[in-house]
Structure formats: structure tokens, C-alpha cells
PDB file of C-alpha atoms and ligand atoms in Angstrom:
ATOM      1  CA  UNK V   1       0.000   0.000   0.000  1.00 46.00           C
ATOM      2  CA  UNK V   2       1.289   3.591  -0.916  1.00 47.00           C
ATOM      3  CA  UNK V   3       2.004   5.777   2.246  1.00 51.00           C
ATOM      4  CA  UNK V   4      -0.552   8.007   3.438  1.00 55.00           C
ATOM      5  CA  UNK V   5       0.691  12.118   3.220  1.00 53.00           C
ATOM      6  CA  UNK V   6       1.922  12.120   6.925  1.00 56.00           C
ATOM      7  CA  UNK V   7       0.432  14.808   8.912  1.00 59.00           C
ATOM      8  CA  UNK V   8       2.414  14.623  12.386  1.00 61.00           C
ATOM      9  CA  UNK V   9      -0.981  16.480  13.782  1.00 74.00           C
ATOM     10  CA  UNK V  10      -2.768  13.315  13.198  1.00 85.00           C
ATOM     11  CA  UNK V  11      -0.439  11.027  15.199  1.00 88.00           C
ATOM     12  CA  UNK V  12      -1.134   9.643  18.218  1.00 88.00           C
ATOM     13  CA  UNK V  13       2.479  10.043  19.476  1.00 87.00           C
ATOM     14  CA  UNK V  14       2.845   6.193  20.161  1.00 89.00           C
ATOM     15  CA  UNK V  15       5.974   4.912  18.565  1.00 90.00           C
ATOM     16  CA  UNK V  16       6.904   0.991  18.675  1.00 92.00           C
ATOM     17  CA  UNK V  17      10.276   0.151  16.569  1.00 94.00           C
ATOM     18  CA  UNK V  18       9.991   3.548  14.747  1.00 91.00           C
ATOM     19  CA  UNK V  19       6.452   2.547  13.491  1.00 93.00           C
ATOM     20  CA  UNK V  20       4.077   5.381  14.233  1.00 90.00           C
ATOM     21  CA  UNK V  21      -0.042   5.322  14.598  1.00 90.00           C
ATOM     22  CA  UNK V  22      -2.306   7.468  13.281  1.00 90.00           C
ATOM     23  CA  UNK V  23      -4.594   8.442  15.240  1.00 89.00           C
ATOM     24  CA  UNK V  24      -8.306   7.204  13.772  1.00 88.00           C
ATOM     25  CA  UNK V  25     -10.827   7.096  15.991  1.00 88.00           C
ATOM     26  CA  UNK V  26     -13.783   4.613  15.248  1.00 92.00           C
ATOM     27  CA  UNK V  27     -16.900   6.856  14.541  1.00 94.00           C
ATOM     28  CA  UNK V  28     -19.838   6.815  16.962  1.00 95.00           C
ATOM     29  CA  UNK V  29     -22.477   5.434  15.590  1.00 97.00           C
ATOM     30  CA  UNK V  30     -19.939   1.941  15.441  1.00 96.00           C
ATOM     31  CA  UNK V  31     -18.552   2.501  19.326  1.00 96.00           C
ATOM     32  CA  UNK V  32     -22.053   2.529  20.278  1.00 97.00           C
ATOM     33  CA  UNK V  33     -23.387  -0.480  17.945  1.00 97.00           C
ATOM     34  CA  UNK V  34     -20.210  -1.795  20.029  1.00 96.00           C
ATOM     35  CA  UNK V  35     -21.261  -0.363  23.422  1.00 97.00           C
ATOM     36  CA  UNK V  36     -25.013  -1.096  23.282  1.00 97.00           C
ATOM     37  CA  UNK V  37     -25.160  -4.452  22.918  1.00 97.00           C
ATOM     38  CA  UNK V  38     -22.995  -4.857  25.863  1.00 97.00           C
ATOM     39  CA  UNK V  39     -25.378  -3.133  27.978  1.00 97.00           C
ATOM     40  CA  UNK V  40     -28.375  -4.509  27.020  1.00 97.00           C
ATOM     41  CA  UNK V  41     -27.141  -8.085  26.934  1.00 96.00           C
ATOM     42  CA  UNK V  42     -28.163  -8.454  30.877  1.00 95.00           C
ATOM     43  CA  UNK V  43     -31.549  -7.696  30.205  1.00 94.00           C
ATOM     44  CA  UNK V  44     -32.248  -9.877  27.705  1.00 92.00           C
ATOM     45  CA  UNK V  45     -30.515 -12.559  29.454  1.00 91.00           C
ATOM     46  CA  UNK V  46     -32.546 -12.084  32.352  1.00 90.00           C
ATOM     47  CA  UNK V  47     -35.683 -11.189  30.174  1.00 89.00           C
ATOM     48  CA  UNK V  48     -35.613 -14.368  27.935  1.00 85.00           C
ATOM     49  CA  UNK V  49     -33.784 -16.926  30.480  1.00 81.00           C
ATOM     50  CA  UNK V  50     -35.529 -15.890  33.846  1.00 81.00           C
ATOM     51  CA  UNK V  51     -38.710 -14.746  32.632  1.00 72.00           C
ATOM     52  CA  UNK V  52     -41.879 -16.342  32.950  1.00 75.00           C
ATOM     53  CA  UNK V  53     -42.706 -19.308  30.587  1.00 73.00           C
ATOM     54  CA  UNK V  54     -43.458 -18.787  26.971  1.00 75.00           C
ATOM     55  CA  UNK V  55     -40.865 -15.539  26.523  1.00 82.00           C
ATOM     56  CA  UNK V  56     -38.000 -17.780  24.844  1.00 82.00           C
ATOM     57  CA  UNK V  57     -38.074 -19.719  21.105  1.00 85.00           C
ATOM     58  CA  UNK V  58     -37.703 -22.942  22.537  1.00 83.00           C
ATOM     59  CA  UNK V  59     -40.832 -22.477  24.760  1.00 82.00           C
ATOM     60  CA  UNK V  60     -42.388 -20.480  22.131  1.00 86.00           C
ATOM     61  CA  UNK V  61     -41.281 -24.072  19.380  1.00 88.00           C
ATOM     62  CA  UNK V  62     -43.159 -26.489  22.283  1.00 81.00           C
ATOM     63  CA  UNK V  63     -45.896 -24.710  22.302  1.00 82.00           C
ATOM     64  CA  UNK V  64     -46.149 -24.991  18.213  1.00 87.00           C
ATOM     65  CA  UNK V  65     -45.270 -28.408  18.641  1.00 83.00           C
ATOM     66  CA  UNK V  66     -48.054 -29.295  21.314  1.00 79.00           C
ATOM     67  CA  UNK V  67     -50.629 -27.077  19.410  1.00 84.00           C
ATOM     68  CA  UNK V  68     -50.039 -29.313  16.334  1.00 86.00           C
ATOM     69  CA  UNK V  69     -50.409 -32.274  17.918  1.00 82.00           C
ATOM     70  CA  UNK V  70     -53.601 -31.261  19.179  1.00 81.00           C
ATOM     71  CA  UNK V  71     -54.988 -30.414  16.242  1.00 86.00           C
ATOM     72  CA  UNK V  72     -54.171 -33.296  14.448  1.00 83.00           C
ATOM     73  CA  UNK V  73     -55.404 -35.561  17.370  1.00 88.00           C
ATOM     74  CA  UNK V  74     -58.626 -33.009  17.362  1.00 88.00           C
ATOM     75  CA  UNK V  75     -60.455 -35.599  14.802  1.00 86.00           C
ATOM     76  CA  UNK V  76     -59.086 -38.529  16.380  1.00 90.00           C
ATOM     77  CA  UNK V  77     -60.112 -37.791  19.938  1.00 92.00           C
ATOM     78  CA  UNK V  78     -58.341 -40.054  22.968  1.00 93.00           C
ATOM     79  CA  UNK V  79     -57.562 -43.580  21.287  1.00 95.00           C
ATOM     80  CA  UNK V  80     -57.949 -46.525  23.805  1.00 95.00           C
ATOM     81  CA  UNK V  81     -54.860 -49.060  23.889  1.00 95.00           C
ATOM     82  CA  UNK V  82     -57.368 -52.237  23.136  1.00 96.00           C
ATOM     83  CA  UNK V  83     -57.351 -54.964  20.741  1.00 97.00           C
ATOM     84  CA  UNK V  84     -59.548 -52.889  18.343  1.00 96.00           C
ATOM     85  CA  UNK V  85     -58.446 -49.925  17.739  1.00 97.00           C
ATOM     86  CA  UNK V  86     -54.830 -50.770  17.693  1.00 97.00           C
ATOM     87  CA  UNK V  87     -56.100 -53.100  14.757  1.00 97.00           C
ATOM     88  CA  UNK V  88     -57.988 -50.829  13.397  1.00 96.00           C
ATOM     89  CA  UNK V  89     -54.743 -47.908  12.829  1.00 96.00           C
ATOM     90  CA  UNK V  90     -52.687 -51.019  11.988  1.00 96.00           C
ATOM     91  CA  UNK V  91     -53.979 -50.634   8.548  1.00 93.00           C
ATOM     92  CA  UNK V  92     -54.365 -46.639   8.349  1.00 93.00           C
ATOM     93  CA  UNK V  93     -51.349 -45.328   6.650  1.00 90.00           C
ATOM     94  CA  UNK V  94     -51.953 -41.969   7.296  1.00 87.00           C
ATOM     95  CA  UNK V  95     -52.113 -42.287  10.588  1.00 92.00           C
ATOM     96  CA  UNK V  96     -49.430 -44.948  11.051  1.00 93.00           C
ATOM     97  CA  UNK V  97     -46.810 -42.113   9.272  1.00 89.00           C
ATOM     98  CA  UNK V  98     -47.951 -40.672  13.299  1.00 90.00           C
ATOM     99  CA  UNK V  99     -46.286 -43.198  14.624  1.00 94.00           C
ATOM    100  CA  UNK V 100     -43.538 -43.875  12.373  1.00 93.00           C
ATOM    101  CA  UNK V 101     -42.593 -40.334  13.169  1.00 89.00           C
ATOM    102  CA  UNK V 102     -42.813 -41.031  17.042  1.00 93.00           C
ATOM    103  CA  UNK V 103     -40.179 -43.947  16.502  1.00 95.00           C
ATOM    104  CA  UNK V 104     -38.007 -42.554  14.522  1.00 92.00           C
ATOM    105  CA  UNK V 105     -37.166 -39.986  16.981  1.00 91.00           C
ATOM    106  CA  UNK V 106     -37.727 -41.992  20.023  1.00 94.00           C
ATOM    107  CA  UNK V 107     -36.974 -45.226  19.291  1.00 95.00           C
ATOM    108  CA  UNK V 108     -34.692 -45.954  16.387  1.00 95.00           C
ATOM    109  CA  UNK V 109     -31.562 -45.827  18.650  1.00 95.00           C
ATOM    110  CA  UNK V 110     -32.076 -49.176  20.513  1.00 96.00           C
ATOM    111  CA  UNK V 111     -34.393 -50.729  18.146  1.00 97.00           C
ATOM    112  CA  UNK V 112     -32.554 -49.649  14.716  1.00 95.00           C
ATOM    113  CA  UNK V 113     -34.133 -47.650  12.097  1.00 94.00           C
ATOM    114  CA  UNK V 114     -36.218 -49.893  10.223  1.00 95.00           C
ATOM    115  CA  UNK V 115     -36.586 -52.349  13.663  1.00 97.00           C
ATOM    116  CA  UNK V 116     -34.318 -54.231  12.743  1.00 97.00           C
ATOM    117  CA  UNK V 117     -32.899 -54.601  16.667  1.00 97.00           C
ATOM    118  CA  UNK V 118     -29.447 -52.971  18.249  1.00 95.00           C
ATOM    119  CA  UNK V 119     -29.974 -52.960  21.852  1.00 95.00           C
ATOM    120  CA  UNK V 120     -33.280 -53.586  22.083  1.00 97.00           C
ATOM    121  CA  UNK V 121     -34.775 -56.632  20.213  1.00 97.00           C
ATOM    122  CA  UNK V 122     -35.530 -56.772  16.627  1.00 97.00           C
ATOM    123  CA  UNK V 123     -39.329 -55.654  15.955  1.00 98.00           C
ATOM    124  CA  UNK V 124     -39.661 -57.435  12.161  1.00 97.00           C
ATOM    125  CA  UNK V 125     -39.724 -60.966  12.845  1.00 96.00           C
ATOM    126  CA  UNK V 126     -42.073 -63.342  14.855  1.00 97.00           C
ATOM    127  CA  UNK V 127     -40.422 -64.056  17.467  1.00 97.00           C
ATOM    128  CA  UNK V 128     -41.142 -61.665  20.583  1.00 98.00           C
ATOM    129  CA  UNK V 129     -40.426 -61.676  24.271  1.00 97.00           C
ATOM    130  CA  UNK V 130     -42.821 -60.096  26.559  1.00 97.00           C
ATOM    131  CA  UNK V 131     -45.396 -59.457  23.254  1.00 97.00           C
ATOM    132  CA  UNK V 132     -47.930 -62.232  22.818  1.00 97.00           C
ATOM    133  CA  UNK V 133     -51.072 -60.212  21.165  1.00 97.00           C
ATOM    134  CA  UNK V 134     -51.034 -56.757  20.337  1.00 97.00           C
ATOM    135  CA  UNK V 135     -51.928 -54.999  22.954  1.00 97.00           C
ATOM    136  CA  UNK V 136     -49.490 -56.277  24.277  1.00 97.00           C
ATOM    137  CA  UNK V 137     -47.498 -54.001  22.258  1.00 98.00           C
ATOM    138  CA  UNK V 138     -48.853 -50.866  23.755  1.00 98.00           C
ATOM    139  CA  UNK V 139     -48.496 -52.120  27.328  1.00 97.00           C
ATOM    140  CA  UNK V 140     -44.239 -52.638  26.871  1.00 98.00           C
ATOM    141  CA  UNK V 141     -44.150 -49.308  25.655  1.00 98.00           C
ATOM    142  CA  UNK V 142     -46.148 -47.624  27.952  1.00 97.00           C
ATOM    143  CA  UNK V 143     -44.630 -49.644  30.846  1.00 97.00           C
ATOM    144  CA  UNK V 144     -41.279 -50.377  30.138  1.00 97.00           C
ATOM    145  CA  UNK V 145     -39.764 -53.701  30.300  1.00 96.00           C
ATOM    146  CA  UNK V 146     -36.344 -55.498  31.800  1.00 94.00           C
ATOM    147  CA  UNK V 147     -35.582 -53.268  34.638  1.00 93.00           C
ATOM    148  CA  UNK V 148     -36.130 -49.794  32.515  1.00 92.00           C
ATOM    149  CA  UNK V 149     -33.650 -51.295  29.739  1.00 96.00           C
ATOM    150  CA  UNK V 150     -36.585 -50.608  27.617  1.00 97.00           C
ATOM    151  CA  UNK V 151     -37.972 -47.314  29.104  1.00 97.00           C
ATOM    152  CA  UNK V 152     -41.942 -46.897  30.187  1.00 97.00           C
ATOM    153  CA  UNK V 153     -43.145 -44.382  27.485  1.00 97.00           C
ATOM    154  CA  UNK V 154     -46.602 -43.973  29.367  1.00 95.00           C
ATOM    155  CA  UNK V 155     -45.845 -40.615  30.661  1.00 95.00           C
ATOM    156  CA  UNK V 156     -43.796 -39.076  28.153  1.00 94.00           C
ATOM    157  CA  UNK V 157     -45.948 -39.362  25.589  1.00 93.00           C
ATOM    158  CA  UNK V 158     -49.669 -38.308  23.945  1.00 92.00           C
ATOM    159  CA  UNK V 159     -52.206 -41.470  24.447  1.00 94.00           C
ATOM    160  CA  UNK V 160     -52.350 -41.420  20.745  1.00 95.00           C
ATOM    161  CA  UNK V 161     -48.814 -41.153  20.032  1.00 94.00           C
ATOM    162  CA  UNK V 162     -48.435 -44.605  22.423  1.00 96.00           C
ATOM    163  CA  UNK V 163     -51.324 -46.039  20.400  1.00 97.00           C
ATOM    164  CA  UNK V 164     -49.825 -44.897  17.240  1.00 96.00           C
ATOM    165  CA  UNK V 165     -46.613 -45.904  17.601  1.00 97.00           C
ATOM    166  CA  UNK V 166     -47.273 -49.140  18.815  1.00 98.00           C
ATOM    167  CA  UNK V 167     -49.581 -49.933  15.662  1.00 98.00           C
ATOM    168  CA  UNK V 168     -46.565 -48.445  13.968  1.00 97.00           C
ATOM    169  CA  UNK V 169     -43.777 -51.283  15.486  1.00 98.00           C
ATOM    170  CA  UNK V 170     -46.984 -53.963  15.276  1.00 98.00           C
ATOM    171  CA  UNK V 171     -46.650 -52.807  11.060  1.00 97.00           C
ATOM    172  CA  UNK V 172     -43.107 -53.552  11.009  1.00 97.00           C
ATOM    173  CA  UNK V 173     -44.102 -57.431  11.714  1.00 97.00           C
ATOM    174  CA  UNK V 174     -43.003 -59.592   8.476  1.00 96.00           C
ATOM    175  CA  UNK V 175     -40.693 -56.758   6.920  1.00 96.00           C
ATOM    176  CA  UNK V 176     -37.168 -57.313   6.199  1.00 95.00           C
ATOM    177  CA  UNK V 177     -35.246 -54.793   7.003  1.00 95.00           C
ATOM    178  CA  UNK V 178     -32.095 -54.211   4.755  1.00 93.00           C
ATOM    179  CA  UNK V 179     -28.452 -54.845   6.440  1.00 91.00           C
ATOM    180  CA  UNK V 180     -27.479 -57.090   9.524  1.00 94.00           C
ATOM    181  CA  UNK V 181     -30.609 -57.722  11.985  1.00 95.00           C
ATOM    182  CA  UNK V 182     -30.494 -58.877  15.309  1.00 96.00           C
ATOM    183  CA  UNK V 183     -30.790 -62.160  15.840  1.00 95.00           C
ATOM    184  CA  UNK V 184     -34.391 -63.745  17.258  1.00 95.00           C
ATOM    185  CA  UNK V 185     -34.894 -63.004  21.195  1.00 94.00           C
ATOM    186  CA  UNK V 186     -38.327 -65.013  22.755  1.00 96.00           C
ATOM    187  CA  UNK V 187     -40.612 -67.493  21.500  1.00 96.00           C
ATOM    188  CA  UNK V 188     -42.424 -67.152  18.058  1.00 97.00           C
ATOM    189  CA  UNK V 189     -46.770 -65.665  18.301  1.00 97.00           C
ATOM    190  CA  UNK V 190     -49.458 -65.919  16.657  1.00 97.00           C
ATOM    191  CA  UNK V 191     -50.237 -63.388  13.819  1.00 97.00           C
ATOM    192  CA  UNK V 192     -51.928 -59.980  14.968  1.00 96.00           C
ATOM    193  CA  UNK V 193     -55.134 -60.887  13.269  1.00 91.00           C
ATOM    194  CA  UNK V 194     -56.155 -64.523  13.880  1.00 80.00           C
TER     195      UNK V 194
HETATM  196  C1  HEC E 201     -32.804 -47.215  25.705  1.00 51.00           C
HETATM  197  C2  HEC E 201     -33.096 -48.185  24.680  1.00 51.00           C
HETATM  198  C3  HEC E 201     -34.512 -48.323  24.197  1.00 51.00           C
HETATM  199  C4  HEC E 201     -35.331 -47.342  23.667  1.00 51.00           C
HETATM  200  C5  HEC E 201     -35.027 -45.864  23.471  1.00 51.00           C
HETATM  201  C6  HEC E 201     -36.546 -48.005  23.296  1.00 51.00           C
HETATM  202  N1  HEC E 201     -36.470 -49.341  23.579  1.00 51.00           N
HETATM  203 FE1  HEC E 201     -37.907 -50.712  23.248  1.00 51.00          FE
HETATM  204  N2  HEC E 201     -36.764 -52.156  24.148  1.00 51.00           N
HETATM  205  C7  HEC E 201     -35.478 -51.971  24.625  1.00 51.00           C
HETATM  206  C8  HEC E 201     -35.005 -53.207  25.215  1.00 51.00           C
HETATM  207  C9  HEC E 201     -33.629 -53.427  25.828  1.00 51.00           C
HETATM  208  C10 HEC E 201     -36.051 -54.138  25.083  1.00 51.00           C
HETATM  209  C11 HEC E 201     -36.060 -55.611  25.548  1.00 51.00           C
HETATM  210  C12 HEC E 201     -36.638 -55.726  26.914  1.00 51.00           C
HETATM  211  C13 HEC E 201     -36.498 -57.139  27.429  1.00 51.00           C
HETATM  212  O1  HEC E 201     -35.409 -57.689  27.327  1.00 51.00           O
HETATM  213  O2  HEC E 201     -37.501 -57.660  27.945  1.00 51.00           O
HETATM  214  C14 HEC E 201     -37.126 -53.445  24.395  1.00 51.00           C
HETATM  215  C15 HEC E 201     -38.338 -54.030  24.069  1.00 51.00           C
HETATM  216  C16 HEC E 201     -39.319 -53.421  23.320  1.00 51.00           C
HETATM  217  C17 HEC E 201     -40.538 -54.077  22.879  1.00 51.00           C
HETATM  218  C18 HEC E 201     -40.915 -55.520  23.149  1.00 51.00           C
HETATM  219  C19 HEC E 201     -40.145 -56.404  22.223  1.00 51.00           C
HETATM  220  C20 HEC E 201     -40.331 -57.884  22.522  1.00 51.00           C
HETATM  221  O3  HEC E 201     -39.711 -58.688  21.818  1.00 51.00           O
HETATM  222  O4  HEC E 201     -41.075 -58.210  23.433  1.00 51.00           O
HETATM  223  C21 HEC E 201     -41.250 -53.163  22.165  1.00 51.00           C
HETATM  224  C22 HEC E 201     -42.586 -53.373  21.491  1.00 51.00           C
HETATM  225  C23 HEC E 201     -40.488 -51.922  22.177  1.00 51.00           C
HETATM  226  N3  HEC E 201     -39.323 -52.116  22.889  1.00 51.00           N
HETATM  227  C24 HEC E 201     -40.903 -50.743  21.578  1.00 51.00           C
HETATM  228  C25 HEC E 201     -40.228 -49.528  21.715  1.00 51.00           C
HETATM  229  C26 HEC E 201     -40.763 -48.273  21.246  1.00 51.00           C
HETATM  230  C27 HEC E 201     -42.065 -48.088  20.495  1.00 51.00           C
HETATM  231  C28 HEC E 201     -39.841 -47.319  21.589  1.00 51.00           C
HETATM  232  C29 HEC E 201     -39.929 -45.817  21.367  1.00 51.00           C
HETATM  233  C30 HEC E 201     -41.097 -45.148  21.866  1.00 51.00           C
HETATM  234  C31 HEC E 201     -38.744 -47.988  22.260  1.00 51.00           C
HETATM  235  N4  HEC E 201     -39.022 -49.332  22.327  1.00 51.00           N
HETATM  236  C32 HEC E 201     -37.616 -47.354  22.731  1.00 51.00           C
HETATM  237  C33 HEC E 201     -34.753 -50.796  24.567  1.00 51.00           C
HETATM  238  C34 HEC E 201     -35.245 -49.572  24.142  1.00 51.00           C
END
């Protein structure tokens, strides 16, 4: 870069290995973009992050979230875990895509993404361990089973998202997933719909 005319009025007087500064102050307007900020920061802070409920996105994304699921439950109203109903959704694809939703971000890391089985047991084959009908189906997952090694779902999710998503892993019955599966855990059952 060409030197600048020096103007020894314009220095700051600083000197560091014969290297002088000029002296250019920032303008306002940027010290205070700077400055502002800074002050406000603790009041947003405390505004957003000590508030009451509902100030921050996150509570402001659950409540989206919650008011969706309503709304799409609205027509459904509260589905009962029995034999029927559980048949019933087995076979309603737009409401199983509920479920499937449900276990893929719930489920998928101990059962594998298609079911196929990685900590928990695999879902697509006939062979089952504490599943003998399908209600059964609805009562692990609520409940839990082995100690909590499969978690109880019952409280952490909608009745119809338990209901769903169990129709959901009953679907996966008789599929073959692609890749490695794991292998057969439990003694073989009867087919959902004698
Ligand atoms: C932390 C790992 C983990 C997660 C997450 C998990 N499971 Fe499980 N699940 C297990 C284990 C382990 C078992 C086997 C329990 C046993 O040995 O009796 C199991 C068993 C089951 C069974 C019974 C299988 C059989 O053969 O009897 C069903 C059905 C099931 N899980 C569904 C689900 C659903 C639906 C979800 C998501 C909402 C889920 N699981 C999430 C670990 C998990």
C-alpha cells in the first residue's frame, strides 16, 4: 500500500520500533453499535432466560409443537390401547406415518431404524419376548420392560402417540429390514389378526 501524506498532527504520538499510529478514531455510531449491545445483553438474558414461561423460542417451538399435535389428534379424539383400535390404525397409513414419526425420533436408537434390533430386540420378525397379542405391544411401551432397559413411554408421551406408535412397530411385523438384523430373542406368536 502507498504511504498516506503524513500529517504529524494526526499522530497519536505512540511509537513501537519507529512505526508510528495514526490516530483514527472509530466513529460513533460503530462505538455505540459496540457499546449497546454490551449493555443490554443483561436484560435480555434475564428477560428471555428468567422470565416467565413462553418468553423464549424454545418455549415459544413447544408450544407450536403441542398445538399441532392437538390439532391433528382433534379428529381422532383419545384412542384406547385395546385390541380394536390398535387393529384398526394397523392398517391406516396416514395415521401410522404418526407413529412412524414417534419412533423414529424416540426409538430408532435401541431398536434400529427400520426395527431391525441394536440394543433392544428386533421388531420385524415373529419371534417376541414379553409381546404375545397386540396390545401387548402398547403395554411394553407404555410400561417399560427389563428393569427400565426398555424405558416406560406412558408418561412421556400423547395417548395417541403410544397407540400410534405401537400400531406403527406392530406394522413392522413380516418386513425385512435391509443390512445385519439382530438375531431372534423369545418365542415365536401368533399373527396380529387370527
Ligand atoms: C434405551 C433403549 C430403548 C429405547 C429408546 C426403546 N427401547 Fe424398546 N426395548 C429396549 C429393550 C432393551 C427391550 C427388551 C426388553 C427385554 O429384554 O424384555 C425393548 C423391548 C421393546 C418391545 C418388546 C419387544 C419384545 O420382543 O417383546 C417393544 C414393542 C419396544 N421395545 C418398543 C419400543 C418403542 C415403540 C420405543 C420408542 C417409543 C422404544 N421401544 C424405545 C430398549 C429400548
Amino acid at each position: 500500500m502507498s504511504a498516506e501524506p503524513t500529517d504529524s498532527t494526526n499522530l497519536t504520538g505512540h511509537c513501537y520500533d519507529g512505526i508510528e499510529e495514526y490516530d483514527n478514531p472509530l466513529p460513533q455510531w460503530w462505538v455505540w453499535l459496540f457499546i449497546l449491545p454490551i449493555v443490554l445483553s443483561p436484560f435480555y438474558y434475564v428477560y428471555y432466560h428468567f422470565g416467565v414461561e413462553g418468553r423464549s423460542i424454545h418455549d415459544d417451538y413447544k408450544t407450536a409443537v403441542a398445538d399441532n399435535l392437538r390439532q391433528q389428534f382433534a379428529e381422532l379424539g383419545e384412542l384406547k390401547p385395546d385390541r380394536d383400535t390398535l387393529l384398526k390404525y394397523l392398517d391406516d397409513k396416514r395415521w401410522l406415518a404418526v407413529g412412524e414419526s414417534v419412533f423414529k425420533t424416540q426409538c430408532v436408537s435401541c431398536h434400529g431404524t427400520n426395527g431391525e434390533g441394536k440394543v433392544g430386540p428386533n421388531l420385524c420378525d415373529d419371534i417376541w419376548k414379553n409381546v404375545y397379542q397386540i396390545e401387548d405391544v402398547t403395554k411394553v411401551v407404555a410400561n417399560g420392560a427389563a428393569g427400565k432397559a426398555m424405558p416406560a413411554w406412558g408418561a412421556r408421551l400423547h395417548p395417541n402417540e403410544l397407540v400410534l406408535v405401537s400400531c406403527y412397530v406392530a406394522s413392522l411385523r413380516g418386513t425385512s429390514p435391509p443390512g445385519p438384523v439382530r438375531p431372534p430373542e423369545g418365542k415365536a406368536i401368533p399373527p396380529w389378526k387370527p
